[in-house]
mmCIF file of C-alpha atoms in Angstrom:
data_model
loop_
_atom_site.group_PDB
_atom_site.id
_atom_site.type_symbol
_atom_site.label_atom_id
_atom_site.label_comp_id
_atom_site.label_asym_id
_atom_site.label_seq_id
_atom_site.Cartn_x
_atom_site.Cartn_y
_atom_site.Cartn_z
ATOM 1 C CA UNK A 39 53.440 2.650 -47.871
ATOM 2 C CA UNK A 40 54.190 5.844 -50.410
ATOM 3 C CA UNK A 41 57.171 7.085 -51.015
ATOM 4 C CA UNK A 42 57.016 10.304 -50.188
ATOM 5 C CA UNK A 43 56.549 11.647 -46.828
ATOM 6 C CA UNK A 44 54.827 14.378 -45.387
ATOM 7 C CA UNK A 45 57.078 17.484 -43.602
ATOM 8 C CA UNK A 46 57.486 16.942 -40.095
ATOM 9 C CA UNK A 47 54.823 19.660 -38.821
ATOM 10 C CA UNK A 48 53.134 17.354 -36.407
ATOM 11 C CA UNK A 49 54.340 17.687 -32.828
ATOM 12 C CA UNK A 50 51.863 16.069 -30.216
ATOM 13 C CA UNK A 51 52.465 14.913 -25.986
ATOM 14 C CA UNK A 52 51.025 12.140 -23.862
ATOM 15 C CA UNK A 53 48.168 13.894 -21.879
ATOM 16 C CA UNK A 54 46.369 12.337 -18.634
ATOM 17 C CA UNK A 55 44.370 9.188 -20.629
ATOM 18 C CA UNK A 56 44.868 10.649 -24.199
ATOM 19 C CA UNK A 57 47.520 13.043 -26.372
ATOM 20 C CA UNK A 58 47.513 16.115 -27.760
ATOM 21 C CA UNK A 59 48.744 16.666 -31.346
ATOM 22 C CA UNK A 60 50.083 20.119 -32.799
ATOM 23 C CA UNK A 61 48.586 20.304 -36.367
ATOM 24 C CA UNK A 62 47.758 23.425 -39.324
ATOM 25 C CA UNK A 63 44.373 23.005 -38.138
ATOM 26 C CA UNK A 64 45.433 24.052 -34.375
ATOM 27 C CA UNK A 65 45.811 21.879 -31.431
ATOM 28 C CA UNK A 66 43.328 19.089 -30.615
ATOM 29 C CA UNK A 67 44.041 17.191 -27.616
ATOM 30 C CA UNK A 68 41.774 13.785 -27.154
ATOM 31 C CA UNK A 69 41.145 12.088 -23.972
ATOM 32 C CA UNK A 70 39.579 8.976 -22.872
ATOM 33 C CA UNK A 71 36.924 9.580 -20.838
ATOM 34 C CA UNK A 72 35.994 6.980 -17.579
ATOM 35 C CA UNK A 73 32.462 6.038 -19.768
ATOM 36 C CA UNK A 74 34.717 5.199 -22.426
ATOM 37 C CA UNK A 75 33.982 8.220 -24.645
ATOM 38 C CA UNK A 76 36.559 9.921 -26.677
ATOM 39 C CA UNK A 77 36.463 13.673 -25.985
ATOM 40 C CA UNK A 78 38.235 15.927 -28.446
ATOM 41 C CA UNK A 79 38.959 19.687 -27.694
ATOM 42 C CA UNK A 80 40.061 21.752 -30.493
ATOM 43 C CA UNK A 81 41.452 25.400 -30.259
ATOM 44 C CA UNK A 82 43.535 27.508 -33.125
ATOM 45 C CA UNK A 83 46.739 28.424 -32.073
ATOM 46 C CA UNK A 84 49.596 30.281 -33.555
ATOM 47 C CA UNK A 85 52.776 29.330 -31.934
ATOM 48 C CA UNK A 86 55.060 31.778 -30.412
ATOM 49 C CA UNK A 87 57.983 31.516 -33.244
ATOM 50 C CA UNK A 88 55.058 31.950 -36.093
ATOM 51 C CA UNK A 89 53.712 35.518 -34.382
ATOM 52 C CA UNK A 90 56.524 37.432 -35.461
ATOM 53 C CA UNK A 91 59.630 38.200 -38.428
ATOM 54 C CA UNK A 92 61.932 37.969 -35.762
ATOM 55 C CA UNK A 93 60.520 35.191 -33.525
ATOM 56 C CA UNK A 94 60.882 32.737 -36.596
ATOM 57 C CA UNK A 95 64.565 33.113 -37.380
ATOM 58 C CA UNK A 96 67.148 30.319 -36.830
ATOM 59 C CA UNK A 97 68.141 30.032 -32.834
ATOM 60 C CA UNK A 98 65.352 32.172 -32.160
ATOM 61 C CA UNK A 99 62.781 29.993 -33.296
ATOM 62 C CA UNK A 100 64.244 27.356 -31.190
ATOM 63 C CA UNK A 101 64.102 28.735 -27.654
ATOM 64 C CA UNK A 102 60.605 30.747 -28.325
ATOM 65 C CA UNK A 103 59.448 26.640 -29.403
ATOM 66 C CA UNK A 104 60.572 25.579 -26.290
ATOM 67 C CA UNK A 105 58.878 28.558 -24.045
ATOM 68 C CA UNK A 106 55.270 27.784 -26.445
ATOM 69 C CA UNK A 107 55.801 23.756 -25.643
ATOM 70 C CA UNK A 108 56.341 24.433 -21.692
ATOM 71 C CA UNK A 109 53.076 27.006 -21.480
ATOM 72 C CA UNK A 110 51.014 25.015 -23.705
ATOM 73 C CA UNK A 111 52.167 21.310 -22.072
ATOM 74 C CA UNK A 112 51.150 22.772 -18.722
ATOM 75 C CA UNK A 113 47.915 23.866 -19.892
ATOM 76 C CA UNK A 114 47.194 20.804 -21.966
ATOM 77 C CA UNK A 115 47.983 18.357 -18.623
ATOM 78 C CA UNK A 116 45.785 20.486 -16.552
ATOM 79 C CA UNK A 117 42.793 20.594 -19.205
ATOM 80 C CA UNK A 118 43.278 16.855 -19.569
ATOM 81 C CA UNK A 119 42.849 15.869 -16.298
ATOM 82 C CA UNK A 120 39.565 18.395 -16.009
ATOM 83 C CA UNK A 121 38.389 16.356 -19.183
ATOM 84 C CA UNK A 122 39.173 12.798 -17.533
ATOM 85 C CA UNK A 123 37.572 13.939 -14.091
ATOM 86 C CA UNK A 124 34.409 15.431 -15.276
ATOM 87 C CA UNK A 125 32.114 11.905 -15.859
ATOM 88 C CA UNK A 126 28.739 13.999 -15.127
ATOM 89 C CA UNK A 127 29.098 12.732 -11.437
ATOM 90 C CA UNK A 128 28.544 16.042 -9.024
ATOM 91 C CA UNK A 129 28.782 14.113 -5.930
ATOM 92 C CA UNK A 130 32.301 14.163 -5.019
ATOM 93 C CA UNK A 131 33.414 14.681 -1.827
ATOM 94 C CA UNK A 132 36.973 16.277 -2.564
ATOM 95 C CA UNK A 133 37.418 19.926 -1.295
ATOM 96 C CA UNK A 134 39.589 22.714 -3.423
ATOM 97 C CA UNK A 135 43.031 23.269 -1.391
ATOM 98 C CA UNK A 136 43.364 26.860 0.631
ATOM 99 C CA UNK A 137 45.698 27.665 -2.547
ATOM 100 C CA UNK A 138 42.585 26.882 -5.339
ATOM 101 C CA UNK A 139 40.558 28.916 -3.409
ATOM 102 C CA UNK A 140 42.739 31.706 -2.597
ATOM 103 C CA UNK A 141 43.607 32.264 -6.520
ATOM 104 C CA UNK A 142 40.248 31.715 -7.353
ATOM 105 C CA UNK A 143 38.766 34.557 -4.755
ATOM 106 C CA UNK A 144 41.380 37.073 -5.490
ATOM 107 C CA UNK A 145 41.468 36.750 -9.370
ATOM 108 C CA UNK A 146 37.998 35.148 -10.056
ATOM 109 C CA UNK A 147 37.473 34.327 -14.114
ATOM 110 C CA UNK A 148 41.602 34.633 -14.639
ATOM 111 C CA UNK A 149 42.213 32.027 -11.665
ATOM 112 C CA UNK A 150 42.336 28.959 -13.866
ATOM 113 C CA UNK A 151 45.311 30.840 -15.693
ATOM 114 C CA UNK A 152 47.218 31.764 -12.822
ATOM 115 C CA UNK A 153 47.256 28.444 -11.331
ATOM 116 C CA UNK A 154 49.212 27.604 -14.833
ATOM 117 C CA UNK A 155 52.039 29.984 -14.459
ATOM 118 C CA UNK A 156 52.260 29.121 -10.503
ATOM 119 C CA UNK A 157 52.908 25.857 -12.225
ATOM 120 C CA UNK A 158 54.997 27.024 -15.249
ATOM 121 C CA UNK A 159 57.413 28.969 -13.095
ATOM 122 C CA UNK A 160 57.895 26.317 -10.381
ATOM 123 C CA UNK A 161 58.348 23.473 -13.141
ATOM 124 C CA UNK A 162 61.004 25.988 -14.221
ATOM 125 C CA UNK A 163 62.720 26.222 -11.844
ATOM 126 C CA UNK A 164 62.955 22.557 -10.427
ATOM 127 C CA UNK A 165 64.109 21.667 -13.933
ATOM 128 C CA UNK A 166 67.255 24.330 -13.675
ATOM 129 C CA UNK A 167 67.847 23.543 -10.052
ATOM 130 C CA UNK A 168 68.206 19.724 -10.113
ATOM 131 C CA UNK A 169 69.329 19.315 -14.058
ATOM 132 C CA UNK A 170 71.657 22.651 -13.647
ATOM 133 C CA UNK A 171 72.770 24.033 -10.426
ATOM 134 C CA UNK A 172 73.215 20.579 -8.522
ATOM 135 C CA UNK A 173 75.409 18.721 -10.880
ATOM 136 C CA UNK A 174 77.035 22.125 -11.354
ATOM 137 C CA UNK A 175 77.410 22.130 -7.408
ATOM 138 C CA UNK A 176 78.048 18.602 -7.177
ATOM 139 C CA UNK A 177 80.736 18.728 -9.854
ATOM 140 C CA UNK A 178 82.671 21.901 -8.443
ATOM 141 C CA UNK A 179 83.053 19.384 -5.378
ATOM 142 C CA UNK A 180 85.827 18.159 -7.522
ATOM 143 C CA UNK A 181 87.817 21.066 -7.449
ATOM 144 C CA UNK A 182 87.983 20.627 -3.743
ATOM 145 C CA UNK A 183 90.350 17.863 -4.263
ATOM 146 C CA UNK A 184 92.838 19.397 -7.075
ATOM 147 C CA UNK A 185 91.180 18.176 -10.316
ATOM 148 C CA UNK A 186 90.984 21.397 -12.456
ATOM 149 C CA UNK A 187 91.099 20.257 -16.107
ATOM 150 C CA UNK A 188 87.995 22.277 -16.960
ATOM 151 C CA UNK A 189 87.614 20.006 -19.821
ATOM 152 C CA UNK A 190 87.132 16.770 -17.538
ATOM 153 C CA UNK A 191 84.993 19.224 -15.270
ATOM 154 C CA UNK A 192 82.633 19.861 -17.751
ATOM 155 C CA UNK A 193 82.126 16.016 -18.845
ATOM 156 C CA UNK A 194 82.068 15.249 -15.296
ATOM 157 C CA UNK A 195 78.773 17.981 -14.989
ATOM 158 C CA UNK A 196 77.547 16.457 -18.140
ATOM 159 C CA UNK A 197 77.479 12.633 -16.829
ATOM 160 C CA UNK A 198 75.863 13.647 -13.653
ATOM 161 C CA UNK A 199 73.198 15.875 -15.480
ATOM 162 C CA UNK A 200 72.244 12.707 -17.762
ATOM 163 C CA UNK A 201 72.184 10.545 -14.698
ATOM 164 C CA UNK A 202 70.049 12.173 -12.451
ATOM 165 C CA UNK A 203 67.300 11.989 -15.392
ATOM 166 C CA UNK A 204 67.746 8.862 -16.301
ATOM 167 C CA UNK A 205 67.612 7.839 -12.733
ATOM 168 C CA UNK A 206 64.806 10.416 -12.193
ATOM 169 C CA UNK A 207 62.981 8.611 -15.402
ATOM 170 C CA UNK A 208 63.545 5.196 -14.533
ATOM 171 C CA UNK A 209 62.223 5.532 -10.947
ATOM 172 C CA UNK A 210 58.654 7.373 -11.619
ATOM 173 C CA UNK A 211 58.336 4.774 -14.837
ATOM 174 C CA UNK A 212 57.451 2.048 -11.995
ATOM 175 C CA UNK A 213 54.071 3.727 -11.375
ATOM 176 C CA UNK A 214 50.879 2.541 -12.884
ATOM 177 C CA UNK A 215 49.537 6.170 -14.042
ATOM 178 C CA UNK A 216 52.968 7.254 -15.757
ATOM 179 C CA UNK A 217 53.032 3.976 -17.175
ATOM 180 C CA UNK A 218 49.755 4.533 -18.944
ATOM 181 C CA UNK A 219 51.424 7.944 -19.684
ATOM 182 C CA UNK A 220 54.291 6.518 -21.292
ATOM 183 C CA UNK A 221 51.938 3.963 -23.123
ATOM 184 C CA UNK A 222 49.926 7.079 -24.547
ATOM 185 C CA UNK A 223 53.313 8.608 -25.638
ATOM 186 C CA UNK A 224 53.791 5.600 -27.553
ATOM 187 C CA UNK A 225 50.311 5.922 -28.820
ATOM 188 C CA UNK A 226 51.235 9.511 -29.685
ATOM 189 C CA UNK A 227 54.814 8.559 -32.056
ATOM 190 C CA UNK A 228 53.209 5.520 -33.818
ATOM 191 C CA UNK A 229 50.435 7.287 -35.141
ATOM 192 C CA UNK A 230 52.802 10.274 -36.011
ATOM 193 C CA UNK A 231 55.340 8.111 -37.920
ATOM 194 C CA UNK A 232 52.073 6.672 -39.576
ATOM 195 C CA UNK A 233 50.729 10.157 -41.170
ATOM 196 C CA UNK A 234 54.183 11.122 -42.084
ATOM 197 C CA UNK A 235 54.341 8.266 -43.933
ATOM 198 C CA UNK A 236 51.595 9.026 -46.087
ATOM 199 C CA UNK A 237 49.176 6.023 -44.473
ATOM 200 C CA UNK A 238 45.497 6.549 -43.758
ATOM 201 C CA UNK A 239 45.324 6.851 -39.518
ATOM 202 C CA UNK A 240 44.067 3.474 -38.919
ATOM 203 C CA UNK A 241 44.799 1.411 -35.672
ATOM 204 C CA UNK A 242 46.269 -0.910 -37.968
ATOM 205 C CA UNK A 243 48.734 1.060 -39.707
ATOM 206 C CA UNK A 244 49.963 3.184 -36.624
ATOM 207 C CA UNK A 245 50.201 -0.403 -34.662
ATOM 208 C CA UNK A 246 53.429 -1.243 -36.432
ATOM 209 C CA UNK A 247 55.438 1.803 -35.829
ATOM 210 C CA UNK A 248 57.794 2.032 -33.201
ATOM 211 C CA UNK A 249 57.278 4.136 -30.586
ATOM 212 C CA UNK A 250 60.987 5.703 -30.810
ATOM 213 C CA UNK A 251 60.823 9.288 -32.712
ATOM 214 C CA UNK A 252 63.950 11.768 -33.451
ATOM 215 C CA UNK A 253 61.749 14.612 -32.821
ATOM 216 C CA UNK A 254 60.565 13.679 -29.744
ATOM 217 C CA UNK A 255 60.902 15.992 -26.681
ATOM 218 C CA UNK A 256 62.963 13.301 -24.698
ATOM 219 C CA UNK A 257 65.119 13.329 -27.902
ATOM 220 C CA UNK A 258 65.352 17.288 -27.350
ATOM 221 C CA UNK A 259 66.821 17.129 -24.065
ATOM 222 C CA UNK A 260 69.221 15.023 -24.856
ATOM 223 C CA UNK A 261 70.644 17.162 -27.551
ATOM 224 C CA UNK A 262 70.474 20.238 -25.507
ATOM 225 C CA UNK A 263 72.767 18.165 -23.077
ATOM 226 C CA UNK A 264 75.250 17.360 -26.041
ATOM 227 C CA UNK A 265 74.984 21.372 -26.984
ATOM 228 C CA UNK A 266 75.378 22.055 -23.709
ATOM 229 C CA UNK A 267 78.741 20.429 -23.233
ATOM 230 C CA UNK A 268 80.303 21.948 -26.403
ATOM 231 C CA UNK A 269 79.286 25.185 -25.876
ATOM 232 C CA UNK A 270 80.453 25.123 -21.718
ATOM 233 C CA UNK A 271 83.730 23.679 -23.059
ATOM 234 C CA UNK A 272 84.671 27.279 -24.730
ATOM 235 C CA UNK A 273 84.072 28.832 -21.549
ATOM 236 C CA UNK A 274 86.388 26.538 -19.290
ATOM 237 C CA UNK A 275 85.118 25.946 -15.489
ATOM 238 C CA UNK A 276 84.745 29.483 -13.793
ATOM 239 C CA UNK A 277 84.587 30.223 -10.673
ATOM 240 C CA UNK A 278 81.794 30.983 -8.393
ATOM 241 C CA UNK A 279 78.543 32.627 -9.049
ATOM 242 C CA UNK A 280 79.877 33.346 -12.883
ATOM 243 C CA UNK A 281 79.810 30.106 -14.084
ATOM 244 C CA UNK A 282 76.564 29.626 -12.842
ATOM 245 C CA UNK A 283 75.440 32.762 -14.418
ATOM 246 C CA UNK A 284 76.735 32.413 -17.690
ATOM 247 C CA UNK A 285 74.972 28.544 -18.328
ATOM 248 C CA UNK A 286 72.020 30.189 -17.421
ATOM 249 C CA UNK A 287 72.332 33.167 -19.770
ATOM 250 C CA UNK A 288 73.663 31.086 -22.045
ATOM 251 C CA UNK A 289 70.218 28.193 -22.350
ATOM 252 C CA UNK A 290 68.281 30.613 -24.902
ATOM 253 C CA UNK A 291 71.521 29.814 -27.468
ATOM 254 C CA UNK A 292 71.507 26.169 -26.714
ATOM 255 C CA UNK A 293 68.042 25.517 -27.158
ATOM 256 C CA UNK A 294 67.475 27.642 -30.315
ATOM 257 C CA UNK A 295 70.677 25.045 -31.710
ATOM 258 C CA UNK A 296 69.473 22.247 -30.152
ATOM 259 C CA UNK A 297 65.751 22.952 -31.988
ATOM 260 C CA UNK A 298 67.664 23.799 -35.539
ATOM 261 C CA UNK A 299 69.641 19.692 -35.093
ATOM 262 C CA UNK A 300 66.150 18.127 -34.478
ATOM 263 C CA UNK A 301 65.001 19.603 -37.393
ATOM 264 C CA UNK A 302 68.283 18.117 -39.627
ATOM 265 C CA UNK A 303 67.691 15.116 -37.982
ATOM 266 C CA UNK A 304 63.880 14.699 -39.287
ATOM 267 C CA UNK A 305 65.061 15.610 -42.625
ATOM 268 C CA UNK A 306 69.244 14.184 -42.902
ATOM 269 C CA UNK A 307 70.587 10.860 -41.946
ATOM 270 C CA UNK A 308 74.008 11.621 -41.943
ATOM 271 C CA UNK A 309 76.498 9.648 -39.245
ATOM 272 C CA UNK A 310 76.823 12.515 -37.178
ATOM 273 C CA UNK A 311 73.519 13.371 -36.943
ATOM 274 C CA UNK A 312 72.527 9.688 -35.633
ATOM 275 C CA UNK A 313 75.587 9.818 -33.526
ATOM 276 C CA UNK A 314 73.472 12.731 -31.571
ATOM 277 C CA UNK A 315 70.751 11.161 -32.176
ATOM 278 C CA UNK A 316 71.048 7.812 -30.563
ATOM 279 C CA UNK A 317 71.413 8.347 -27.198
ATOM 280 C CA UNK A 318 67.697 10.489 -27.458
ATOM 281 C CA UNK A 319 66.192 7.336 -29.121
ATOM 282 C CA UNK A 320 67.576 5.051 -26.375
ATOM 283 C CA UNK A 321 66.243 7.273 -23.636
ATOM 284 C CA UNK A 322 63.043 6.971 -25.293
ATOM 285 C CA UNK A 323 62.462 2.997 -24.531
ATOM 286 C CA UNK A 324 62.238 4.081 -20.491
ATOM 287 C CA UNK A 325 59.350 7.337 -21.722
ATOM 288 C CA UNK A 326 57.431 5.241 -24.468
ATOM 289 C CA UNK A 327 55.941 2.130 -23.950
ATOM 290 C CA UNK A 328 54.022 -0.316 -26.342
ATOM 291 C CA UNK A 329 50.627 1.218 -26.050
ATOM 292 C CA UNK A 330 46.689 -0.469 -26.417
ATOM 293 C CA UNK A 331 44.939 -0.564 -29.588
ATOM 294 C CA UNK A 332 42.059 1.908 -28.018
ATOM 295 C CA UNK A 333 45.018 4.255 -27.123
ATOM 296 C CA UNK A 334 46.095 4.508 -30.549
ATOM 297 C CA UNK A 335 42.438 5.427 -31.312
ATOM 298 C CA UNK A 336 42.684 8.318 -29.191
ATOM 299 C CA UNK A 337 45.959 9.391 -30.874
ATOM 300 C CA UNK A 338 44.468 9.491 -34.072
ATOM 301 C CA UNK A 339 41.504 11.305 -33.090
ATOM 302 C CA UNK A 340 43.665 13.854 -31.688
ATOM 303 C CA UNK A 341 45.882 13.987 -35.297
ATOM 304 C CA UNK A 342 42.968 13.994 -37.432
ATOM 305 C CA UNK A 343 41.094 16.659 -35.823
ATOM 306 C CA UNK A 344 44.596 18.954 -35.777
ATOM 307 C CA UNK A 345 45.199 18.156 -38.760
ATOM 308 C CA UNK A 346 41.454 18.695 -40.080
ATOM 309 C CA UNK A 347 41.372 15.414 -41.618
ATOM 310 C CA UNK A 348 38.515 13.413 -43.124
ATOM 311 C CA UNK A 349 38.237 9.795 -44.457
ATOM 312 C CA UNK A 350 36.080 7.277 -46.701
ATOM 313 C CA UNK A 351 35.232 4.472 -45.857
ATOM 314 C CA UNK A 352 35.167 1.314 -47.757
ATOM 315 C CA UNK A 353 31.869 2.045 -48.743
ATOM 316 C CA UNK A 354 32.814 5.629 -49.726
ATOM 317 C CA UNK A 355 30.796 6.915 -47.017
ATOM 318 C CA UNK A 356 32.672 10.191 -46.079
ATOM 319 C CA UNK A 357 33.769 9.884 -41.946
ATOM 320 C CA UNK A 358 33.755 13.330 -40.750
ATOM 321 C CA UNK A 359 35.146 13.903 -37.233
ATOM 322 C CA UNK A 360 32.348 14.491 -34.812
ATOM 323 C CA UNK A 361 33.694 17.636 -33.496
ATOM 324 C CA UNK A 362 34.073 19.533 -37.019
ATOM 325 C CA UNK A 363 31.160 21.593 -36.528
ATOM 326 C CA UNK A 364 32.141 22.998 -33.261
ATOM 327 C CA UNK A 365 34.968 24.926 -35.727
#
């Protein structure tokens, strides 16, 4: 292994049957295909934070990441599961729903990118209804009964918040497909850890990585939990519709400083920073499983070709990836 180690610039999320990686090169996202074929789609992309001055500065940076991650995540699981579906077979029997076909008649060409922000918006707001409003609900319950220490109030809202995704987590981790989603997130951090180590992307090498990574997104949430609790402890508990108001207002702050500790913790390994650290790490053994040796294959086809990487062989044969020429 070398000793030094690349920057942490690679990003990447489990896909249906393969993973995407975020690279210089642009975003590649490889999926198994039913034949057995590894299908890579490439596309440049400049992220949101990297389009403008003022969209890259500290806290900013953070919360435009997160918006880019949720539009591009959507779009990557919906392109995945085209790739994964489309075998050359013609003959199946399943019908568009009245929804598919009323986007598709009223906006034609642009349908396919509607149906993505129906989908962006309501994953939005499922997330802040059942991760914010309900344990704020739940918790303001307690008032009812004389507890008012807003201190206690707002670990109270911060337990149940953690809880309902870990519960949440743990449940949907029994099924067989988001198991194999949760193997190809492995797949996804071993063969991450493996390039930022210097290694050449072999099965091999990426094999004996563990699948737990600081940067992960599961890692994110949890620290936007911890900021969230610090910062809602300097407002008290409020009452009413204000306190609900302000956490909301207040989630563009508290990701942009939850992005700017991920990135000290890819680079620092100070106490504190594992402190905040750990609990991310832990949550990670319920979203990352052990994955197969062809599902690291389709990680690294998915780095190299973000990444624009090329190899020799041991008989200095130059492997190009089979895609290249399609840049």
């Amino acid at each position: 292994m070398s000793e030094s180690k690349k920057q942490p610039i690679v990003g990447g999320q489990a896909v249906i049957e393969g993973v995407m990686m975020r690279g210089k090169d642009g975003i590649a996202t490889a999926v198994r295909k039913k034949d057995g074929e590894i299908n890579v789609d490439f596309e440049q992309y400049i992220p949101l934070n990297k389009r403008n001055k003022i969209l890259s500065l500290p806290i900013i940076r953070g919360f435009m990441t997160y918006i880019d991650s949720l539009i591009v995540g959507v779009k990557i699981l919906n392109k995945s599961a085209d790739i994964f579906e489309d075998d050359g077979d013609d003959t199946s029997n399943e019908k568009p729903s009245k929804f598919d076909l009323f986007i598709e008649k009223h906006f034609k060409d642009n349908y396919k990118e509607i149906i993505v922000g129906v989908s962006l918006v309501v994953s939005l707001i499922l997330t802040l209804g059942v991760f914010y409003l309900l344990p704020n609900i739940i918790t303001n319950a307690f008032t009812k009964i004389g507890l008012t220490n807003s201190i206690i109030l707002n670990i109270i809202e911060s337990v149940i918040r953690v809880s309902i995704l870990v519960g949440y987590m743990s449940i949907i981790s029994i099924q067989k497909d988001v198991k194999r989603l949760f193997r190809y997130h492995g797949a996804e951090h071993k063969t991450i850890f493996c390039y930022e180590n210097d290694e050449k992307l072999t099965v091999e090498n990426a094999r004996k990585y563990t699948t737990l990574h600081p940067r992960c997104g599961t890692s994110f949430i949890f620290v936007v939990f911890f900021v969230s609790l610090v910062v809602y402890l300097f407002l008290g508990w409020q009452h009413g519709i204000m306190r609900i108001v302000s956490r909301l207002l207040l989630l563009p702050i508290i990701s942009g400083i939850s992005y700017e500790l991920i990135r000290l913790m890819a680079t620092n390994n100070n106490v504190f920073l594992k402190a905040i650290a750990f609990p991310g790490l832990m949550f990670q053994k319920i979203t990352t499983k052990e994955p197969s040796d062809d599902m690291l294959e389709v990680a690294i086809a998915a780095l190299k070709k973000a990444e624009g990487i090329e190899y020799e062989d041991d008989n200095n044969e130059t492997i190009k990836d089979e895609l290249r020429e399609a840049l």
